[in-house]
mmCIF file of N, CA and C in Angstrom:
data_model
loop_
_atom_site.group_PDB
_atom_site.id
_atom_site.type_symbol
_atom_site.label_atom_id
_atom_site.label_comp_id
_atom_site.label_asym_id
_atom_site.label_seq_id
_atom_site.Cartn_x
_atom_site.Cartn_y
_atom_site.Cartn_z
ATOM 1 N N THR A 1 52.502 125.914 282.203
ATOM 2 C CA THR A 1 53.001 125.886 280.832
ATOM 3 C C THR A 1 54.326 125.146 280.820
ATOM 4 N N GLY A 2 54.748 124.778 279.656
ATOM 5 C CA GLY A 2 56.010 124.057 279.531
ATOM 6 C C GLY A 2 56.340 123.854 278.072
ATOM 7 N N TYR A 3 57.232 122.959 277.835
ATOM 8 C CA TYR A 3 57.682 122.680 276.481
ATOM 9 C C TYR A 3 57.445 121.208 276.183
ATOM 10 N N LEU A 4 56.442 120.922 275.389
ATOM 11 C CA LEU A 4 56.120 119.561 275.026
ATOM 12 C C LEU A 4 57.181 119.016 274.078
ATOM 13 N N GLY A 5 57.690 117.844 274.390
ATOM 14 C CA GLY A 5 58.651 117.192 273.512
ATOM 15 C C GLY A 5 60.089 117.627 273.699
ATOM 16 N N ARG A 6 60.359 118.454 274.679
ATOM 17 C CA ARG A 6 61.734 118.882 274.921
ATOM 18 C C ARG A 6 62.460 117.846 275.775
ATOM 19 N N THR A 7 63.740 117.685 275.525
ATOM 20 C CA THR A 7 64.575 116.785 276.308
ATOM 21 C C THR A 7 65.790 117.544 276.776
ATOM 22 N N GLY A 8 66.101 117.410 278.034
ATOM 23 C CA GLY A 8 67.278 118.085 278.573
ATOM 24 C C GLY A 8 68.531 117.257 278.389
ATOM 25 N N ILE A 9 69.634 117.950 278.370
ATOM 26 C CA ILE A 9 70.952 117.310 278.389
ATOM 27 C C ILE A 9 71.581 117.754 279.699
ATOM 28 N N PHE A 10 72.037 116.784 280.480
ATOM 29 C CA PHE A 10 72.447 117.072 281.845
ATOM 30 C C PHE A 10 73.848 116.596 282.174
ATOM 31 N N GLU A 11 74.445 117.276 283.118
ATOM 32 C CA GLU A 11 75.697 116.858 283.740
ATOM 33 C C GLU A 11 75.461 117.015 285.235
ATOM 34 N N ILE A 12 75.472 115.903 285.945
ATOM 35 C CA ILE A 12 75.222 115.938 287.386
ATOM 36 C C ILE A 12 76.464 115.432 288.099
ATOM 37 N N PHE A 13 76.992 116.282 288.957
ATOM 38 C CA PHE A 13 78.208 115.951 289.704
ATOM 39 C C PHE A 13 77.819 115.565 291.121
ATOM 40 N N THR A 14 77.923 114.270 291.417
ATOM 41 C CA THR A 14 77.694 113.777 292.765
ATOM 42 C C THR A 14 79.037 113.780 293.480
ATOM 43 N N VAL A 15 79.103 114.441 294.610
ATOM 44 C CA VAL A 15 80.375 114.553 295.330
ATOM 45 C C VAL A 15 80.630 113.236 296.061
ATOM 46 N N THR A 16 81.535 112.459 295.499
ATOM 47 C CA THR A 16 81.937 111.189 296.098
ATOM 48 C C THR A 16 83.027 111.451 297.138
ATOM 49 N N PRO A 17 83.337 110.469 297.978
ATOM 50 C CA PRO A 17 84.420 110.679 298.952
ATOM 51 C C PRO A 17 85.752 111.088 298.300
ATOM 52 N N ARG A 18 86.083 110.484 297.162
ATOM 53 C CA ARG A 18 87.340 110.866 296.487
ATOM 54 C C ARG A 18 87.285 112.303 295.995
ATOM 55 N N ALA A 19 86.156 112.701 295.418
ATOM 56 C CA ALA A 19 86.014 114.076 294.927
ATOM 57 C C ALA A 19 86.049 115.053 296.098
ATOM 58 N N ARG A 20 85.364 114.697 297.196
ATOM 59 C CA ARG A 20 85.354 115.565 298.375
ATOM 60 C C ARG A 20 86.785 115.802 298.886
ATOM 61 N N GLN A 21 87.568 114.748 298.927
ATOM 62 C CA GLN A 21 88.947 114.877 299.403
ATOM 63 C C GLN A 21 89.753 115.809 298.494
ATOM 64 N N LEU A 22 89.560 115.682 297.204
ATOM 65 C CA LEU A 22 90.259 116.555 296.259
ATOM 66 C C LEU A 22 89.829 118.007 296.434
ATOM 67 N N ILE A 23 88.541 118.226 296.617
ATOM 68 C CA ILE A 23 88.029 119.584 296.795
ATOM 69 C C ILE A 23 88.612 120.198 298.055
ATOM 70 N N VAL A 24 88.577 119.444 299.155
ATOM 71 C CA VAL A 24 89.076 119.942 300.442
ATOM 72 C C VAL A 24 90.570 120.239 300.381
ATOM 73 N N SER A 25 91.309 119.404 299.636
ATOM 74 C CA SER A 25 92.762 119.587 299.564
ATOM 75 C C SER A 25 93.189 120.601 298.505
ATOM 76 N N GLY A 26 92.211 121.223 297.830
ATOM 77 C CA GLY A 26 92.551 122.263 296.853
ATOM 78 C C GLY A 26 92.901 121.727 295.483
ATOM 79 N N GLY A 27 92.362 120.580 295.114
ATOM 80 C CA GLY A 27 92.632 120.000 293.801
ATOM 81 C C GLY A 27 92.176 120.909 292.677
ATOM 82 N N THR A 28 92.789 120.748 291.540
ATOM 83 C CA THR A 28 92.432 121.563 290.379
ATOM 84 C C THR A 28 91.095 121.121 289.809
ATOM 85 N N GLU A 29 90.496 122.000 289.035
ATOM 86 C CA GLU A 29 89.228 121.663 288.383
ATOM 87 C C GLU A 29 89.398 120.432 287.503
ATOM 88 N N ALA A 30 90.508 120.359 286.779
ATOM 89 C CA ALA A 30 90.750 119.216 285.895
ATOM 90 C C ALA A 30 90.851 117.921 286.693
ATOM 91 N N ALA A 31 91.542 117.950 287.831
ATOM 92 C CA ALA A 31 91.692 116.755 288.656
ATOM 93 C C ALA A 31 90.346 116.316 289.225
ATOM 94 N N ILE A 32 89.548 117.286 289.667
ATOM 95 C CA ILE A 32 88.225 116.978 290.214
ATOM 96 C C ILE A 32 87.336 116.388 289.130
ATOM 97 N N ARG A 33 87.379 116.963 287.925
ATOM 98 C CA ARG A 33 86.582 116.441 286.807
ATOM 99 C C ARG A 33 87.024 115.020 286.458
ATOM 100 N N ASP A 34 88.321 114.769 286.461
ATOM 101 C CA ASP A 34 88.821 113.422 286.157
ATOM 102 C C ASP A 34 88.287 112.402 287.159
ATOM 103 N N VAL A 35 88.348 112.739 288.441
ATOM 104 C CA VAL A 35 87.856 111.829 289.479
ATOM 105 C C VAL A 35 86.341 111.651 289.348
ATOM 106 N N ALA A 36 85.629 112.731 289.104
ATOM 107 C CA ALA A 36 84.176 112.644 288.956
ATOM 108 C C ALA A 36 83.816 111.718 287.791
ATOM 109 N N THR A 37 84.528 111.847 286.692
ATOM 110 C CA THR A 37 84.288 110.998 285.528
ATOM 111 C C THR A 37 84.611 109.540 285.852
ATOM 112 N N GLU A 38 85.737 109.321 286.517
ATOM 113 C CA GLU A 38 86.100 107.958 286.922
ATOM 114 C C GLU A 38 85.049 107.360 287.846
ATOM 115 N N ASP A 39 84.416 108.203 288.655
ATOM 116 C CA ASP A 39 83.404 107.745 289.607
ATOM 117 C C ASP A 39 82.002 107.699 289.004
ATOM 118 N N GLY A 40 81.903 107.900 287.677
ATOM 119 C CA GLY A 40 80.636 107.689 286.996
ATOM 120 C C GLY A 40 79.899 108.905 286.482
ATOM 121 N N MET A 41 80.446 110.107 286.656
ATOM 122 C CA MET A 41 79.761 111.284 286.143
ATOM 123 C C MET A 41 79.760 111.267 284.619
ATOM 124 N N MET A 42 78.628 111.608 284.037
ATOM 125 C CA MET A 42 78.513 111.715 282.589
ATOM 126 C C MET A 42 78.547 113.200 282.232
ATOM 127 N N SER A 43 79.472 113.583 281.360
ATOM 128 C CA SER A 43 79.584 114.989 280.962
ATOM 129 C C SER A 43 78.421 115.379 280.062
ATOM 130 N N LEU A 44 78.248 116.683 279.865
ATOM 131 C CA LEU A 44 77.218 117.166 278.940
ATOM 132 C C LEU A 44 77.417 116.558 277.556
ATOM 133 N N PHE A 45 78.661 116.527 277.117
ATOM 134 C CA PHE A 45 78.971 115.964 275.801
ATOM 135 C C PHE A 45 78.577 114.492 275.745
ATOM 136 N N ASP A 46 78.932 113.730 276.796
ATOM 137 C CA ASP A 46 78.586 112.307 276.831
ATOM 138 C C ASP A 46 77.074 112.099 276.819
ATOM 139 N N ASP A 47 76.343 112.909 277.593
ATOM 140 C CA ASP A 47 74.892 112.784 277.640
ATOM 141 C C ASP A 47 74.280 113.129 276.282
ATOM 142 N N ALA A 48 74.773 114.183 275.652
ATOM 143 C CA ALA A 48 74.274 114.574 274.325
ATOM 144 C C ALA A 48 74.562 113.474 273.308
ATOM 145 N N THR A 49 75.772 112.921 273.345
ATOM 146 C CA THR A 49 76.152 111.854 272.415
ATOM 147 C C THR A 49 75.259 110.627 272.601
ATOM 148 N N ALA A 50 75.005 110.263 273.856
ATOM 149 C CA ALA A 50 74.138 109.112 274.129
ATOM 150 C C ALA A 50 72.734 109.346 273.577
ATOM 151 N N LYS A 51 72.216 110.562 273.732
ATOM 152 C CA LYS A 51 70.863 110.864 273.252
ATOM 153 C C LYS A 51 70.799 110.887 271.729
ATOM 154 N N VAL A 52 71.886 111.264 271.085
ATOM 155 C CA VAL A 52 71.935 111.197 269.617
ATOM 156 C C VAL A 52 71.934 109.727 269.192
ATOM 157 N N LYS A 53 72.748 108.894 269.835
ATOM 158 C CA LYS A 53 72.819 107.465 269.491
ATOM 159 C C LYS A 53 71.489 106.763 269.727
ATOM 160 N N GLU A 54 70.732 107.199 270.753
ATOM 161 C CA GLU A 54 69.432 106.603 271.059
ATOM 162 C C GLU A 54 68.324 107.136 270.142
ATOM 163 N N GLY A 55 68.652 108.138 269.330
ATOM 164 C CA GLY A 55 67.667 108.713 268.427
ATOM 165 C C GLY A 55 66.725 109.706 269.093
ATOM 166 N N ILE A 56 67.075 110.151 270.303
ATOM 167 C CA ILE A 56 66.240 111.103 271.037
ATOM 168 C C ILE A 56 66.385 112.504 270.463
ATOM 169 N N THR A 57 67.583 112.818 269.977
ATOM 170 C CA THR A 57 67.846 114.114 269.358
ATOM 171 C C THR A 57 68.810 113.902 268.201
ATOM 172 N N THR A 58 69.152 114.976 267.517
ATOM 173 C CA THR A 58 70.059 114.888 266.374
ATOM 174 C C THR A 58 71.345 115.661 266.660
ATOM 175 N N GLU A 59 72.378 115.327 265.916
ATOM 176 C CA GLU A 59 73.627 116.071 266.040
ATOM 177 C C GLU A 59 73.401 117.547 265.742
ATOM 178 N N GLU A 60 72.589 117.817 264.736
ATOM 179 C CA GLU A 60 72.326 119.198 264.341
ATOM 180 C C GLU A 60 71.711 119.995 265.494
ATOM 181 N N GLU A 61 70.767 119.376 266.206
ATOM 182 C CA GLU A 61 70.123 120.059 267.328
ATOM 183 C C GLU A 61 71.120 120.306 268.458
ATOM 184 N N VAL A 62 71.968 119.340 268.722
ATOM 185 C CA VAL A 62 72.981 119.509 269.773
ATOM 186 C C VAL A 62 73.899 120.668 269.408
ATOM 187 N N TYR A 63 74.387 120.699 268.173
ATOM 188 C CA TYR A 63 75.280 121.790 267.753
ATOM 189 C C TYR A 63 74.564 123.141 267.764
ATOM 190 N N ARG A 64 73.280 123.170 267.382
ATOM 191 C CA ARG A 64 72.519 124.412 267.396
ATOM 192 C C ARG A 64 72.427 124.970 268.819
ATOM 193 N N VAL A 65 72.118 124.111 269.753
ATOM 194 C CA VAL A 65 71.971 124.538 271.141
ATOM 195 C C VAL A 65 73.329 124.946 271.740
ATOM 196 N N ILE A 66 74.359 124.179 271.418
ATOM 197 C CA ILE A 66 75.697 124.532 271.924
ATOM 198 C C ILE A 66 76.119 125.897 271.379
ATOM 199 N N ASP A 67 75.901 126.134 270.082
ATOM 200 C CA ASP A 67 76.248 127.426 269.496
ATOM 201 C C ASP A 67 75.493 128.555 270.181
ATOM 202 N N ALA A 68 74.209 128.349 270.474
ATOM 203 C CA ALA A 68 73.404 129.381 271.139
ATOM 204 C C ALA A 68 73.938 129.628 272.552
ATOM 205 N N ALA A 69 74.331 128.567 273.258
ATOM 206 C CA ALA A 69 74.822 128.710 274.634
ATOM 207 C C ALA A 69 76.158 129.444 274.657
ATOM 208 N N VAL A 70 76.993 129.210 273.661
ATOM 209 C CA VAL A 70 78.302 129.871 273.603
ATOM 210 C C VAL A 70 78.135 131.371 273.418
ATOM 211 N N LEU A 71 77.082 131.769 272.720
ATOM 212 C CA LEU A 71 76.852 133.193 272.472
ATOM 213 C C LEU A 71 76.393 133.943 273.730
ATOM 214 N N LEU A 72 75.874 133.225 274.726
ATOM 215 C CA LEU A 72 75.409 133.883 275.941
ATOM 216 C C LEU A 72 76.553 134.363 276.724
#
């Protein structure tokens, strides 16, 4: 079973050498996120925005799902 027509919104963090060094040296979450973004990571917000621009989903659906996730 599954969900026909569903599309995921993803954030995938690939540990690059710069990110690894920050993690090992005790870098802050914000610093690690900044480096990850500089190294090409797409945030959940960025992925959702791209899918809205491509017409894959709507702003309303993104906000509905975000609101539901915040309640968990």
